[in-house]
Coordinates of C-alpha atoms and ligand atoms in Angstrom, one line a residue:
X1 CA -170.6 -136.6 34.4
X2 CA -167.0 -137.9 35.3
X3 CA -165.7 -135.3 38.1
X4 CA -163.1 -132.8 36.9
X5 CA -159.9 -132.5 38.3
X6 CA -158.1 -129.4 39.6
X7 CA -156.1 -129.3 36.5
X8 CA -159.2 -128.9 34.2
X9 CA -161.1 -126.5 36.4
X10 CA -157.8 -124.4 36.2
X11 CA -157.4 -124.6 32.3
X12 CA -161.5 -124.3 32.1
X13 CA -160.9 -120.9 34.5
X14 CA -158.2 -119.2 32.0
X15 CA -159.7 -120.3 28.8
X16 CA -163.2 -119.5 29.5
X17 CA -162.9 -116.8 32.6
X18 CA -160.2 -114.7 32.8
X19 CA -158.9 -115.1 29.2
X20 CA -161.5 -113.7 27.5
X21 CA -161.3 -110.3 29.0
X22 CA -158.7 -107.7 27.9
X23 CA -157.5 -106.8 32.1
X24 CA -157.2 -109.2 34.8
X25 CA -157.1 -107.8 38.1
X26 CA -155.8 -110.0 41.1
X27 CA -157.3 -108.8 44.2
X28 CA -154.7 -110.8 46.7
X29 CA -155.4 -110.3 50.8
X30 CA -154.8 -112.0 53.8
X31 CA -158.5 -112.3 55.4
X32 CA -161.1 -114.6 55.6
X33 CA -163.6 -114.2 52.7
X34 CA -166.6 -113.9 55.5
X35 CA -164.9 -110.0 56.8
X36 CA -166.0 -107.3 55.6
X37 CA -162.5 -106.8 53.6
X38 CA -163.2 -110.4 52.4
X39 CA -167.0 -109.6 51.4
X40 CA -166.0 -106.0 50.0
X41 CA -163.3 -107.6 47.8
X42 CA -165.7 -110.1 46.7
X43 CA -168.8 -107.4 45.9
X44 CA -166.0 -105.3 43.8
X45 CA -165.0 -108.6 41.7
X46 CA -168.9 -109.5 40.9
X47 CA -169.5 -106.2 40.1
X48 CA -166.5 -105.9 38.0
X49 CA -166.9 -108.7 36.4
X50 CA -170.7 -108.3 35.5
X51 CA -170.3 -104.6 34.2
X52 CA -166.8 -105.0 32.7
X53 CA -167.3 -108.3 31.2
X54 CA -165.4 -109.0 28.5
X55 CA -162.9 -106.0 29.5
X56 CA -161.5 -107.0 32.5
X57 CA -161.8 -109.7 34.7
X58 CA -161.4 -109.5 38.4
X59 CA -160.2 -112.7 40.6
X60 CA -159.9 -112.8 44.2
X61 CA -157.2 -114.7 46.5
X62 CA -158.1 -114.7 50.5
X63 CA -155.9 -115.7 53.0
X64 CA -152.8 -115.2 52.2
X65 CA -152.9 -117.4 49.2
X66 CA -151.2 -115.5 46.9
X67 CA -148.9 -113.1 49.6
X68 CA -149.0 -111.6 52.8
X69 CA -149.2 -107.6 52.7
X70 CA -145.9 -106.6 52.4
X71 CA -145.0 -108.8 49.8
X72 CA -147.9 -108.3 47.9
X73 CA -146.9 -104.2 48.1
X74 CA -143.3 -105.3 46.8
X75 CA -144.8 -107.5 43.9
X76 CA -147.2 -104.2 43.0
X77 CA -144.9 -102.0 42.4
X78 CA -143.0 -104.3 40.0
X79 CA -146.5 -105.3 37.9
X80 CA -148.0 -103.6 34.9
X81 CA -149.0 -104.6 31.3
X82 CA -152.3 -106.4 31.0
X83 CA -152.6 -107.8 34.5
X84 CA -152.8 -106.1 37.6
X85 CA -152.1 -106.7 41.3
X86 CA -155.1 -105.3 43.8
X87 CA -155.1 -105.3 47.6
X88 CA -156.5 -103.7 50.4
X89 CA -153.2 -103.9 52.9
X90 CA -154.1 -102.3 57.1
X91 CA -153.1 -98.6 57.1
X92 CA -150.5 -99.9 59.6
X93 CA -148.5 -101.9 56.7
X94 CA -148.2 -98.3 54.5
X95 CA -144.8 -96.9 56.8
X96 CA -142.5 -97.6 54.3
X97 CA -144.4 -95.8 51.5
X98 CA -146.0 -92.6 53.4
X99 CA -144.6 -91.6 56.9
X100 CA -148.3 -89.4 57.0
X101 CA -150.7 -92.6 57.3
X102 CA -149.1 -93.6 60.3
X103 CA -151.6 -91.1 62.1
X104 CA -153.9 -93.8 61.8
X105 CA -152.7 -95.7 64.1
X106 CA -152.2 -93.6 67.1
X107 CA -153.9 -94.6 70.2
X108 CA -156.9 -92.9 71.0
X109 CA -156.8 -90.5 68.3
X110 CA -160.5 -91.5 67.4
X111 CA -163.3 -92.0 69.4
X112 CA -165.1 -93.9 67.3
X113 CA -165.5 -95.0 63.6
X114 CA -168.0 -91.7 62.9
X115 CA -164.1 -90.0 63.6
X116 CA -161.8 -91.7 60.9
X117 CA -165.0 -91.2 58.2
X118 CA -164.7 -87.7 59.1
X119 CA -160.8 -87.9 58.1
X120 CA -161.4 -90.4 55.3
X121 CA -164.2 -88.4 53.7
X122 CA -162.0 -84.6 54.2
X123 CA -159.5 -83.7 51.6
X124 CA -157.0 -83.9 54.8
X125 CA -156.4 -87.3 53.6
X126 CA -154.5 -86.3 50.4
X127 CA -151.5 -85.1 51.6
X128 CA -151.1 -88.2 53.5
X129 CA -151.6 -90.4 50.2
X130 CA -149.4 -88.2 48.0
X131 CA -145.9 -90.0 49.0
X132 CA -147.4 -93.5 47.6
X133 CA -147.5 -92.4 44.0
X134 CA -143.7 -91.7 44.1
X135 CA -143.4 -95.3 44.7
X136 CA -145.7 -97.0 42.3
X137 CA -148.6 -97.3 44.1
X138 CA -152.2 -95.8 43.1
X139 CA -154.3 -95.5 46.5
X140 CA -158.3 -96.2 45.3
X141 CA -160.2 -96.0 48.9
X142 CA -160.2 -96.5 52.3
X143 CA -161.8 -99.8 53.5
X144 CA -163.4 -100.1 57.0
X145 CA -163.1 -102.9 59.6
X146 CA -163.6 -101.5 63.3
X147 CA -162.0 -100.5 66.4
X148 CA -159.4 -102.9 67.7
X149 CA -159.6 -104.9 71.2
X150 CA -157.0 -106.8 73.0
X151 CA -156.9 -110.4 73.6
X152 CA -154.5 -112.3 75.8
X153 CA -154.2 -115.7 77.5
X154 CA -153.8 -115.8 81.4
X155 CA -155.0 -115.9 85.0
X156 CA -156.5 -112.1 84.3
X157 CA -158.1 -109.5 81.7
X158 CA -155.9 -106.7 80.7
X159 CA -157.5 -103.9 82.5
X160 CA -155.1 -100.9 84.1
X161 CA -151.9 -100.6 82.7
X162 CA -148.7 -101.2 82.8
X163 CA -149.5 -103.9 85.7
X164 CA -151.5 -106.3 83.5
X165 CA -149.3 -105.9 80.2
X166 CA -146.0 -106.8 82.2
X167 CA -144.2 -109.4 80.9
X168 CA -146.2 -110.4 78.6
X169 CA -145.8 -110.5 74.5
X170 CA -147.9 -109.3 71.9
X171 CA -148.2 -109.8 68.4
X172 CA -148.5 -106.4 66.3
X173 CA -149.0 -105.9 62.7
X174 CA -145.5 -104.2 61.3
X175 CA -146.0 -100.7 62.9
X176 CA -143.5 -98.6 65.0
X177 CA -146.2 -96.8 66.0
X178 CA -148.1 -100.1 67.6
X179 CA -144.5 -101.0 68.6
X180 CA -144.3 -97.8 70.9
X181 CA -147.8 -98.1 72.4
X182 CA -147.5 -101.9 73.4
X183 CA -144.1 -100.4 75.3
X184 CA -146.1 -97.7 76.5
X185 CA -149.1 -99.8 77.7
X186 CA -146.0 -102.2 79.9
X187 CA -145.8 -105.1 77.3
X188 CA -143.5 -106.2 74.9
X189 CA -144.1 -106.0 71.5
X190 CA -143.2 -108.9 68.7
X191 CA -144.3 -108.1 64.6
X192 CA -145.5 -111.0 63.2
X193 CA -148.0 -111.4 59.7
X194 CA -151.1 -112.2 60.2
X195 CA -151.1 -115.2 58.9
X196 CA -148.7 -116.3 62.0
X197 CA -150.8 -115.3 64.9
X198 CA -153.2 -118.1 65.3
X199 CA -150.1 -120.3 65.3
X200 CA -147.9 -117.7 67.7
X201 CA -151.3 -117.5 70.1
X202 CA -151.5 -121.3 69.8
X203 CA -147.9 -122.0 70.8
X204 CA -147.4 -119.1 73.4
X205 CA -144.6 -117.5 71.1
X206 CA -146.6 -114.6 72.1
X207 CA -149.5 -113.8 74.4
X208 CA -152.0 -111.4 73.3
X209 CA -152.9 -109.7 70.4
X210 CA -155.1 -106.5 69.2
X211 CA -157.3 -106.6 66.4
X212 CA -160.8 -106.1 65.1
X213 CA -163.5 -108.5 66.2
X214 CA -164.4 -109.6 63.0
X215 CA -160.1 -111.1 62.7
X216 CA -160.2 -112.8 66.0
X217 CA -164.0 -114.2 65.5
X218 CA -163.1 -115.4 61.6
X219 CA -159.6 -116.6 62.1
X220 CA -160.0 -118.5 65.6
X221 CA -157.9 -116.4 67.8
X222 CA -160.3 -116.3 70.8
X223 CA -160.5 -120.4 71.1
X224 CA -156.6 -119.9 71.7
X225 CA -157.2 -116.5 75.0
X226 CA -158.5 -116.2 78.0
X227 CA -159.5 -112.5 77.7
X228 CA -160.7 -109.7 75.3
X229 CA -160.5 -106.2 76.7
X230 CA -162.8 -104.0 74.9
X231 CA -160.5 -101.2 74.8
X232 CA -161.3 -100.0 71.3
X233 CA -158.0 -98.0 71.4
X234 CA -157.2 -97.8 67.8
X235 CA -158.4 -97.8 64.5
X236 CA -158.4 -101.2 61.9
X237 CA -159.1 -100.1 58.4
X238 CA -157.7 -100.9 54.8
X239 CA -155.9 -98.8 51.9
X240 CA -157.5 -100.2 48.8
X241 CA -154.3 -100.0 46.6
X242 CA -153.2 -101.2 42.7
X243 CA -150.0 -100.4 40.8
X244 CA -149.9 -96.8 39.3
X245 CA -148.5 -98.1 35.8
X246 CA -151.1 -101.1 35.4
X247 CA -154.0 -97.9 36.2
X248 CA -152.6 -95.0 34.2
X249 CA -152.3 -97.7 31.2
X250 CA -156.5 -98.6 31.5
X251 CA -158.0 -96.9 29.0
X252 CA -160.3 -93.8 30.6
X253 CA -163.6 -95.5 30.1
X254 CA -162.9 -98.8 31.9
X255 CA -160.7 -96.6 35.1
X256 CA -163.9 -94.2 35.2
X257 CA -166.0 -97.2 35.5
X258 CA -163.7 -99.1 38.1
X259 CA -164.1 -95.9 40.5
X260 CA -167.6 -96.1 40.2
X261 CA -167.8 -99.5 41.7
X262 CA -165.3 -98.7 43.9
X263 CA -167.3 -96.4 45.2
X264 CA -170.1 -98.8 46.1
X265 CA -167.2 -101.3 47.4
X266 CA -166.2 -98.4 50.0
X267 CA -169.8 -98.0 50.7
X268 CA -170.4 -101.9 51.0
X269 CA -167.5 -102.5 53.4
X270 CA -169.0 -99.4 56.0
X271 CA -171.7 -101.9 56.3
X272 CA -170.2 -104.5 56.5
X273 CA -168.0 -103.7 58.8
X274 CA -170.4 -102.2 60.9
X275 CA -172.6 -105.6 61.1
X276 CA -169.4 -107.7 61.8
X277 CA -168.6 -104.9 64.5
X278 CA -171.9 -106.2 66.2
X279 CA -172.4 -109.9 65.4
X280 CA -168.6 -111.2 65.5
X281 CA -168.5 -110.0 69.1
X282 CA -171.9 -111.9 70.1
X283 CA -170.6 -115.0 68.2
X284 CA -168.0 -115.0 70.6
X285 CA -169.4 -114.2 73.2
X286 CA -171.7 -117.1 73.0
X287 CA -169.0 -119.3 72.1
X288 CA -168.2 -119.1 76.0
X289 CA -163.8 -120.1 75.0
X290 CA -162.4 -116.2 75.7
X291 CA -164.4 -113.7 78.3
X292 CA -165.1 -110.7 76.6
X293 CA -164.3 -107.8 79.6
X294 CA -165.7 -104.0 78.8
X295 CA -163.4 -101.4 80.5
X296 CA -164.6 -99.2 82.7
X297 CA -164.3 -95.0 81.7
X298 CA -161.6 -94.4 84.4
X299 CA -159.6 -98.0 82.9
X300 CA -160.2 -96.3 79.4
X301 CA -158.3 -93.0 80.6
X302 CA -155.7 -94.8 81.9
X303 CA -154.7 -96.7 78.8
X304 CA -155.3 -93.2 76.9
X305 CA -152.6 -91.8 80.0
X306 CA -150.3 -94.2 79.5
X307 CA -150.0 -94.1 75.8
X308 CA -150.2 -89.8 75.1
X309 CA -146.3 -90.1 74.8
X310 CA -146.6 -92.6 71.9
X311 CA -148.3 -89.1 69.3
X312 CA -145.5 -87.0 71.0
X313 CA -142.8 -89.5 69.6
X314 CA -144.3 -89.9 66.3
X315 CA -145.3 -85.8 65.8
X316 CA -142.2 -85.1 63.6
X317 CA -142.5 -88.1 61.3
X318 CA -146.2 -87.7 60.8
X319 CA -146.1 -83.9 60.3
X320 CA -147.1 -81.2 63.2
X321 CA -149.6 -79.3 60.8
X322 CA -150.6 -82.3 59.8
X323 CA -151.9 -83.9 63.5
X324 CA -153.6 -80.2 64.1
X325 CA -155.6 -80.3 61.2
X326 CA -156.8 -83.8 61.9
X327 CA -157.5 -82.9 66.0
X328 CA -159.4 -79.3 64.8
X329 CA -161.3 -81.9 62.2
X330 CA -162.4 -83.8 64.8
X331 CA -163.3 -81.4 67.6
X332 CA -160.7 -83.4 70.4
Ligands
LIG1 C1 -153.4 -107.8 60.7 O1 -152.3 -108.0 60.2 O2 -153.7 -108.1 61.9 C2 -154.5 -107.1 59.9 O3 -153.9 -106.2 59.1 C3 -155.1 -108.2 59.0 C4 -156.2 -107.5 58.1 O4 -155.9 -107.4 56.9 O5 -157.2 -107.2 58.6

């Protein structure tokens, strides 16, 4: 059979795919399809478009293909009728819509992942969603990648603070509140999207970065450092979001059925975070580019030390009764 071009396979898509249901959902993020946001994203649409078939149809677009996060939470809030816009945006990208969520990104504020499902599973988290329906956006779940490390390029881990973090740049995701703990830590900060790191490691615009192992295993960043810290300081996870008028507009037998597989999505991405946790580490590990350095408990206090200013600063924007309810949730 004569090979068919991208042209055809694009008409063949819309005539035979997406067309024929009544909702088309674009699910548009920036990560590699092998993550566990790329995985979970992928579940949802199979699921959604087995079930659903014929009602709606759900199409995925990694990498930034279709926008980067803060675009794609622009375009959102503009979309309705028949086809909406899906993501899963870091909690870090959400300051513009809800003040609240920027909890999630304080450093050291969990200890572990068993902490933020504590939050994520308490009704704590509603107050801190609230804000984003105001602005057209209709929050679904929260999505799980890990705890974050730092990488960096140079004659020497980062270890003890601010020593190792002087003068060097790192990329951060668009948060003021990573923005005051890279100042805290020594370093200087520099937001770039994440589709620009690899590029900004590769060309020294900046030095390290922080992320989840399962971003800088799938997306290269340790062939381009010297050093990963395993500082799990802060928290990596995801806001499964869609535009409040394209939902309120479903009809209530195809939303009640979308929550239900989201449900299993939330599920799904737990584990599969908690696999790409274990194994994205060892794969690079064994790749022998970047040495992977653990910190010591006393190293660990003094990053914790030299970044308890950063949820002092950040108190009256998050909310006061807000932190304490979280710290008496979590017993620290
Ligand atoms: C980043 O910008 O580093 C992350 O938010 C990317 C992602 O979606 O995991």
């Amino acid at each position: 059979m004569k090979k068919l071009t991208p042209f055809f396979i694009i008409i063949f898509t819309l005539v035979f795919g997406s067309a024929h249901a009544e909702y088309v959902i674009k699910f548009s993020h920036v990560v590699s399809p092998q993550t566990p946001k790329g995985k979970a994203a992928q579940f949802f649409a199979d699921t959604v478009n087995d079930r659903l078939k014929g009602k709606v149809h759900v199409e995925v677009f990694p990498n930034s293909q279709l926008y980067n996060d803060n675009k794609v939470m622009e375009t959102m809030r503009l979309s309705s009728g028949k086809t909406g816009l899906m993501a899963a945006p870091s909690l870090s990208k959400f300051v513009k819509f809800s003040r609240q969520l920027q909890l999630f990104d304080l450093p050291f504020l969990f200890n572990d992942i068993s902490d933020v499902h504590k939050l994520v599973d308490s009704p704590i988290v509603d107050s801190m969603l609230k804000p984003l329906e105001r602005k057209g956006i209709k929050a679904l779940g929260f999505w799980d990648n890990g705890m974050k490390v730092f990488s960096v390029k140079g004659d020497k881990p980062l270890r003890k603070t601010p020593d190792d973090f002087k003068g060097k740049k790192f990329r951060i995701q668009s948060s003021n509140v990573h923005d005051a703990m890279i100042k805290s830590l020594g370093g200087t900060p520099q937001k770039l999207p994440f589709k620009e790191v690899y590029t900004a490691l590769s060309q020294g615009v900046v030095d390290g970065q922080e992320n989840a192992w399962s971003n800088v295993y799938s997306k290269k960043f340790f062939e381009v450092q010297d050093y990963i810290s395993v500082s799990n300081h802060s928290y990596l996870g995801y806001l499964l979001v869609v535009s409040e008028d394209f939902w309120k507009n479903l009809p209530v037998d195809i939303r009640n059925e979308l929550n239900a597989i989201i449900q299993e999505a939330t599920l799904k991405a737990r584990e599969f975070a908690a696999e790409a946790d274990a194994s994205d580490r060892k794969k690079i590990e064994a790749a022998g580019k970047a040495k992977v350095v653990d910190l010591t408990d006393s190293e660990r206090a003094q990053w914790r030390a030299a970044t308890a200013n950063v949820e002092d600063e950040f108190r009256k924007q998050i909310g006061a009764d807000l932190l304490k309810q979280v710290h008496q949730l979590l017993g620290h």
